[in-house]
PDB file of C-alpha atoms and ligand atoms in Angstrom:
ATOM      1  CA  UNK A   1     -89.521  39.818 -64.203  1.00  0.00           C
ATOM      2  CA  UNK A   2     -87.349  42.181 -62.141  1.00  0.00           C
ATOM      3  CA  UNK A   3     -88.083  45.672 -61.760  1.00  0.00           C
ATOM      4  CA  UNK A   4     -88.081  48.872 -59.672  1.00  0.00           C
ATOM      5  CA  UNK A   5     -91.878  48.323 -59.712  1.00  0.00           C
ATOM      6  CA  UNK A   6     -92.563  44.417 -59.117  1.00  0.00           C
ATOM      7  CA  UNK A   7     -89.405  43.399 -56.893  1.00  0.00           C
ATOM      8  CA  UNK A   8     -89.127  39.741 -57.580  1.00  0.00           C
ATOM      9  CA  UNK A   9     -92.061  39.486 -59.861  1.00  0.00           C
ATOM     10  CA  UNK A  10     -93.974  41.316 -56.696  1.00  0.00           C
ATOM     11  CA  UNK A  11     -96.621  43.656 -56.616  1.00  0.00           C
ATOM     12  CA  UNK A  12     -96.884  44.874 -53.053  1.00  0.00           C
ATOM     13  CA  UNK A  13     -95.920  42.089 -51.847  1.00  0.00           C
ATOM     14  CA  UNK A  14     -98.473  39.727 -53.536  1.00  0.00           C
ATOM     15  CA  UNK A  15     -97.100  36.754 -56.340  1.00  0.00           C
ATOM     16  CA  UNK A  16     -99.819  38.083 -59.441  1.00  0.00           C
ATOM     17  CA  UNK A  17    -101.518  35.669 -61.701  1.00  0.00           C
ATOM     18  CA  UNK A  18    -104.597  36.251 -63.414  1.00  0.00           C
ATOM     19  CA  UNK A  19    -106.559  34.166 -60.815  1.00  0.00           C
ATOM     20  CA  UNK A  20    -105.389  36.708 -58.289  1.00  0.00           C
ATOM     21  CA  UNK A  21    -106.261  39.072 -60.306  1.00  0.00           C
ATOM     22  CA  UNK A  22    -109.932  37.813 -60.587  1.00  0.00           C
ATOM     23  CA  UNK A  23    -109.903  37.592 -57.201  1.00  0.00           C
ATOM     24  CA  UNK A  24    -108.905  40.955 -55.837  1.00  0.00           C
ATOM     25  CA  UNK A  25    -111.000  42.348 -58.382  1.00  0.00           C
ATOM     26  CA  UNK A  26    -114.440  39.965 -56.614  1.00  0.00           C
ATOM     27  CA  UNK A  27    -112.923  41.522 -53.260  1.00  0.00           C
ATOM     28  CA  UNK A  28    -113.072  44.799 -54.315  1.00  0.00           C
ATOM     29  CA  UNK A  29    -116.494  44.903 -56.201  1.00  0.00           C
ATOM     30  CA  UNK A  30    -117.495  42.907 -52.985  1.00  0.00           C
ATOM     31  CA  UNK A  31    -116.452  45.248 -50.891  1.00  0.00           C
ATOM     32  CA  UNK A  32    -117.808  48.094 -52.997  1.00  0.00           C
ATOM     33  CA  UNK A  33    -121.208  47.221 -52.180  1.00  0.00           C
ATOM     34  CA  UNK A  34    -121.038  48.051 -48.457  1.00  0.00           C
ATOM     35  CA  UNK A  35    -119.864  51.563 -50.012  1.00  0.00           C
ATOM     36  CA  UNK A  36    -122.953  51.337 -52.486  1.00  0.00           C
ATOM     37  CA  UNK A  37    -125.776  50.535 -49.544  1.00  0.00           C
ATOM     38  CA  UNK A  38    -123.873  52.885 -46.739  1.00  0.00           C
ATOM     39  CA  UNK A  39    -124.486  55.848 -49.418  1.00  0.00           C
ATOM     40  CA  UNK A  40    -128.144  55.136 -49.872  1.00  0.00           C
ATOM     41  CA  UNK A  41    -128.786  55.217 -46.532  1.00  0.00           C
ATOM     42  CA  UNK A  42    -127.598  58.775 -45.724  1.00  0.00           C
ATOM     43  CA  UNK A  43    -128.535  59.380 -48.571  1.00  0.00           C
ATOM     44  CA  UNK A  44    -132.328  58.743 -47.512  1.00  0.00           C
ATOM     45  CA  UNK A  45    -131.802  59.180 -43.868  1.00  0.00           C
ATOM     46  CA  UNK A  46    -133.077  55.544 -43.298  1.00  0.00           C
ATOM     47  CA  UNK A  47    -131.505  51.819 -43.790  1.00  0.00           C
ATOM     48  CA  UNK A  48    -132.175  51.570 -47.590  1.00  0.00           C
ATOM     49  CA  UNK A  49    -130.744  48.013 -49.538  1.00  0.00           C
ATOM     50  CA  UNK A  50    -131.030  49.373 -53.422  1.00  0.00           C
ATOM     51  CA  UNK A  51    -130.809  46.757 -55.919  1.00  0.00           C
ATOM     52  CA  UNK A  52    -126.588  48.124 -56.849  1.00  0.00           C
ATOM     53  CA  UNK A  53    -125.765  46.152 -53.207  1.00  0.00           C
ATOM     54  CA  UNK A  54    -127.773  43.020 -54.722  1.00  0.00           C
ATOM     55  CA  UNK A  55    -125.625  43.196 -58.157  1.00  0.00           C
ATOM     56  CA  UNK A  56    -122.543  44.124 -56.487  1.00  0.00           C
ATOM     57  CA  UNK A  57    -122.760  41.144 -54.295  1.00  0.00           C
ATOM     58  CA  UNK A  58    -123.822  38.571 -56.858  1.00  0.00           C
ATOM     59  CA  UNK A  59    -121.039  39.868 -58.924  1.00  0.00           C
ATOM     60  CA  UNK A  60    -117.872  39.793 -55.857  1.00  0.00           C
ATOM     61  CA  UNK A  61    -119.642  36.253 -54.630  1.00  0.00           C
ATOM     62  CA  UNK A  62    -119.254  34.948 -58.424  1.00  0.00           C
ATOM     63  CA  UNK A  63    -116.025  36.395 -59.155  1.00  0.00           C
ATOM     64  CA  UNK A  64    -114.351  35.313 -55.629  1.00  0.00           C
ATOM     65  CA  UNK A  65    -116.473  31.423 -56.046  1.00  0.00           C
ATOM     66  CA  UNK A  66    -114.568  31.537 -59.476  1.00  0.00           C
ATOM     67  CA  UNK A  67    -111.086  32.300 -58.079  1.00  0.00           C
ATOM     68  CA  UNK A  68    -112.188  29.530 -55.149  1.00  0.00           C
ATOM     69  CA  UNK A  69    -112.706  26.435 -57.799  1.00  0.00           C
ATOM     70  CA  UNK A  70    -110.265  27.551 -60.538  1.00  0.00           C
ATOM     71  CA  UNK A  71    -107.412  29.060 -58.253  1.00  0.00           C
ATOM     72  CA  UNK A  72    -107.029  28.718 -54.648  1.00  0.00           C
ATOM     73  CA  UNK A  73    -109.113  25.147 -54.710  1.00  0.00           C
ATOM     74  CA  UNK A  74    -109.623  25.315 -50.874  1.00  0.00           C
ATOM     75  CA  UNK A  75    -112.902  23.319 -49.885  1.00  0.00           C
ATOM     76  CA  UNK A  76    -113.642  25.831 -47.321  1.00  0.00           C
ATOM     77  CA  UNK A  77    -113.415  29.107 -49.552  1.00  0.00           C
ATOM     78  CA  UNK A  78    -115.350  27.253 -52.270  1.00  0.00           C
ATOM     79  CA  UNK A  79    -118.369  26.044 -49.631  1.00  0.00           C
ATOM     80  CA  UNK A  80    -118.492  30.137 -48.535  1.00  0.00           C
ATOM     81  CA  UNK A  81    -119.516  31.345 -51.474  1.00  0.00           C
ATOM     82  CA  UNK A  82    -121.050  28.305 -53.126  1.00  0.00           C
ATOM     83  CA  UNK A  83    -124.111  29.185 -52.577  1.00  0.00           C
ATOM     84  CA  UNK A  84    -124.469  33.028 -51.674  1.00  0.00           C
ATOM     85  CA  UNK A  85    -126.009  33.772 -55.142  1.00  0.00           C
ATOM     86  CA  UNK A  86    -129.228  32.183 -54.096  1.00  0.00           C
ATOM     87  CA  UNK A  87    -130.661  34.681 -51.369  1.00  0.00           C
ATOM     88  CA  UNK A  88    -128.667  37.734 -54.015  1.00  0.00           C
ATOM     89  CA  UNK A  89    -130.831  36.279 -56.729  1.00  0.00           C
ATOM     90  CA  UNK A  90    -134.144  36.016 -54.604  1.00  0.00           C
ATOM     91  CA  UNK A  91    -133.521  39.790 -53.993  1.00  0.00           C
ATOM     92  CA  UNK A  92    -133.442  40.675 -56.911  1.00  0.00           C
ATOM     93  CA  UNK A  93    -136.074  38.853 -58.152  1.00  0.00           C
ATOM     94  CA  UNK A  94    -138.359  40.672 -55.392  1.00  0.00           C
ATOM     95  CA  UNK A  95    -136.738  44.250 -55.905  1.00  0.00           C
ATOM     96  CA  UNK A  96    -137.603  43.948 -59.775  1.00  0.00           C
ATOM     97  CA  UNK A  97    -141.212  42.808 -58.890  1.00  0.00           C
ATOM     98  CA  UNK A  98    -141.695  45.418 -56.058  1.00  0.00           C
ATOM     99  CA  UNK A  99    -140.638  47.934 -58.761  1.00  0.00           C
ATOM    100  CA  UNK A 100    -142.911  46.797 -60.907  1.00  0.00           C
ATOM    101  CA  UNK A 101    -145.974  47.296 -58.908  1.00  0.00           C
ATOM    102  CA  UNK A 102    -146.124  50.686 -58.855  1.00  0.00           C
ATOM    103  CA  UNK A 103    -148.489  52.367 -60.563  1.00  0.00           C
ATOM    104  CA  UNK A 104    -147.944  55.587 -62.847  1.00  0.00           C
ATOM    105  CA  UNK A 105    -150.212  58.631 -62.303  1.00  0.00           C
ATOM    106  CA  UNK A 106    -151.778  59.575 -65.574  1.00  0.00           C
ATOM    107  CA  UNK A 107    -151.938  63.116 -64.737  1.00  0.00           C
ATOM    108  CA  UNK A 108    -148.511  64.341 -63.718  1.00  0.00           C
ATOM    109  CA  UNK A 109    -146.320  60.626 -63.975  1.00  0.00           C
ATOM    110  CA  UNK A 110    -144.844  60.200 -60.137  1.00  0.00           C
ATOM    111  CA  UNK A 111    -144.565  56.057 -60.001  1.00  0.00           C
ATOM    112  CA  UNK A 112    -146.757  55.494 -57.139  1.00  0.00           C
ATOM    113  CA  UNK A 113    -145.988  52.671 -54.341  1.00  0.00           C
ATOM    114  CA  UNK A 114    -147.611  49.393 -54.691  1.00  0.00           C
ATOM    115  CA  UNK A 115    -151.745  49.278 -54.309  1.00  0.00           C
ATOM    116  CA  UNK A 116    -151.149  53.238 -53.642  1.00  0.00           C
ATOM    117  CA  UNK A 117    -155.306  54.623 -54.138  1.00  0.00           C
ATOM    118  CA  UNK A 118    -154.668  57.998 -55.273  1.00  0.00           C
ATOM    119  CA  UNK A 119    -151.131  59.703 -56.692  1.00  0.00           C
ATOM    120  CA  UNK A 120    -148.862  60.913 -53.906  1.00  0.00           C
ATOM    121  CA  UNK A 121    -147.975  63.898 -55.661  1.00  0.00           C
ATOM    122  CA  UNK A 122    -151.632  65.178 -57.413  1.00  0.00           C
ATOM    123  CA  UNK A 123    -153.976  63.028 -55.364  1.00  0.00           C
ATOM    124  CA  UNK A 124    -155.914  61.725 -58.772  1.00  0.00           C
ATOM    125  CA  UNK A 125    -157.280  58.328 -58.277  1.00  0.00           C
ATOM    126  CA  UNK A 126    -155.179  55.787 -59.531  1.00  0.00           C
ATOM    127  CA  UNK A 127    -157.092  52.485 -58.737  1.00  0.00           C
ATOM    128  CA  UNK A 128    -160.114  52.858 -61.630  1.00  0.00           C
ATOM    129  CA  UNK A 129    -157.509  54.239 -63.848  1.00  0.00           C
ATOM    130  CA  UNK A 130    -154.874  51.675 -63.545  1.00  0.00           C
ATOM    131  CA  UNK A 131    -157.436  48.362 -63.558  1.00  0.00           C
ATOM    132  CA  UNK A 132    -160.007  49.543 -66.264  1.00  0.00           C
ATOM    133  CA  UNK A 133    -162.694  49.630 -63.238  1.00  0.00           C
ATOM    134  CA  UNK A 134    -162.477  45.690 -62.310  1.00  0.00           C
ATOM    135  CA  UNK A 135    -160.861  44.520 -59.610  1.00  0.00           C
ATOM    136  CA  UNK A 136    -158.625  41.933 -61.126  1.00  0.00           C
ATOM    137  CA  UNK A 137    -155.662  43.908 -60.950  1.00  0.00           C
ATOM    138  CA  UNK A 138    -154.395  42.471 -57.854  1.00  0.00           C
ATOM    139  CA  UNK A 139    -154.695  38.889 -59.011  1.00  0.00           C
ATOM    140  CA  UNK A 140    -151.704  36.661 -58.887  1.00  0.00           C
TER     141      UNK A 140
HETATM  142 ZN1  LIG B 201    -150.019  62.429 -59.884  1.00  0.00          ZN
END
């Protein structure tokens, strides 16, 4: 394929193939996520990881692993990102547990941090209300 716009089957300068495709697109959702956590931090005017940066790099490290074994076949590029999904994984394990500790104020709904006593927002006790007045809420 010769054309004005791929130059000896060239797309700035790069040979494509699907594989390559795969694997620009893992570098750029890869790189996204630096974008992603950089934003959230200004954003909150302190270093802030949200769970996007966790996706973002489970999704580049899969999608640049895939073009490693199925493309490029390099021993080195496949042992880099081999086994990166673990710790990703792990975070998001713990960001979707963290979230889920927080307790909802009854009176005007603010999700309240983790073993918060009383709403942030109204002050109303949320410890009786949230455990049914036993302390077994913190088990496990
Ligand atoms: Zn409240």
């Amino acid at each position: 394929m010769d054309s004005l716009l791929f130059p000896g089957g060239e797309f700035l300068g790069i040979k494509w193939h699907i594989w390559k495709a795969v694997g620009w697109l893992g570098n750029a959702v890869f790189f996204s996520r630096f974008v992603v956590q950089w934003y959230a931090t200004e954003k909150r005017k302190q270093v802030v990881v949200p769970s996007a940066f966790w996706w973002l790099s489970l999704t580049g490290s899969l999608l640049l692993l895939a073009y490693a074994l199925f493309y490029q076949k390099d021993s080195v590029f496949i042992f880099a990102y081999a086994f990166t999904w673990i710790p990703y994984i792990r975070n998001l394990v713990i960001h979707r547990r963290h979230k889920h500790a927080h307790i909802l104020c009854p009176d005007c709904g603010l999700n309240c941090p983790p073993q918060s006593n009383y709403c942030l927002n109204c002050g109303t006790p949320l410890k009786a209300v949230n455990d049914g007045g036993s302390e077994t809420a913190h088990a496990g």
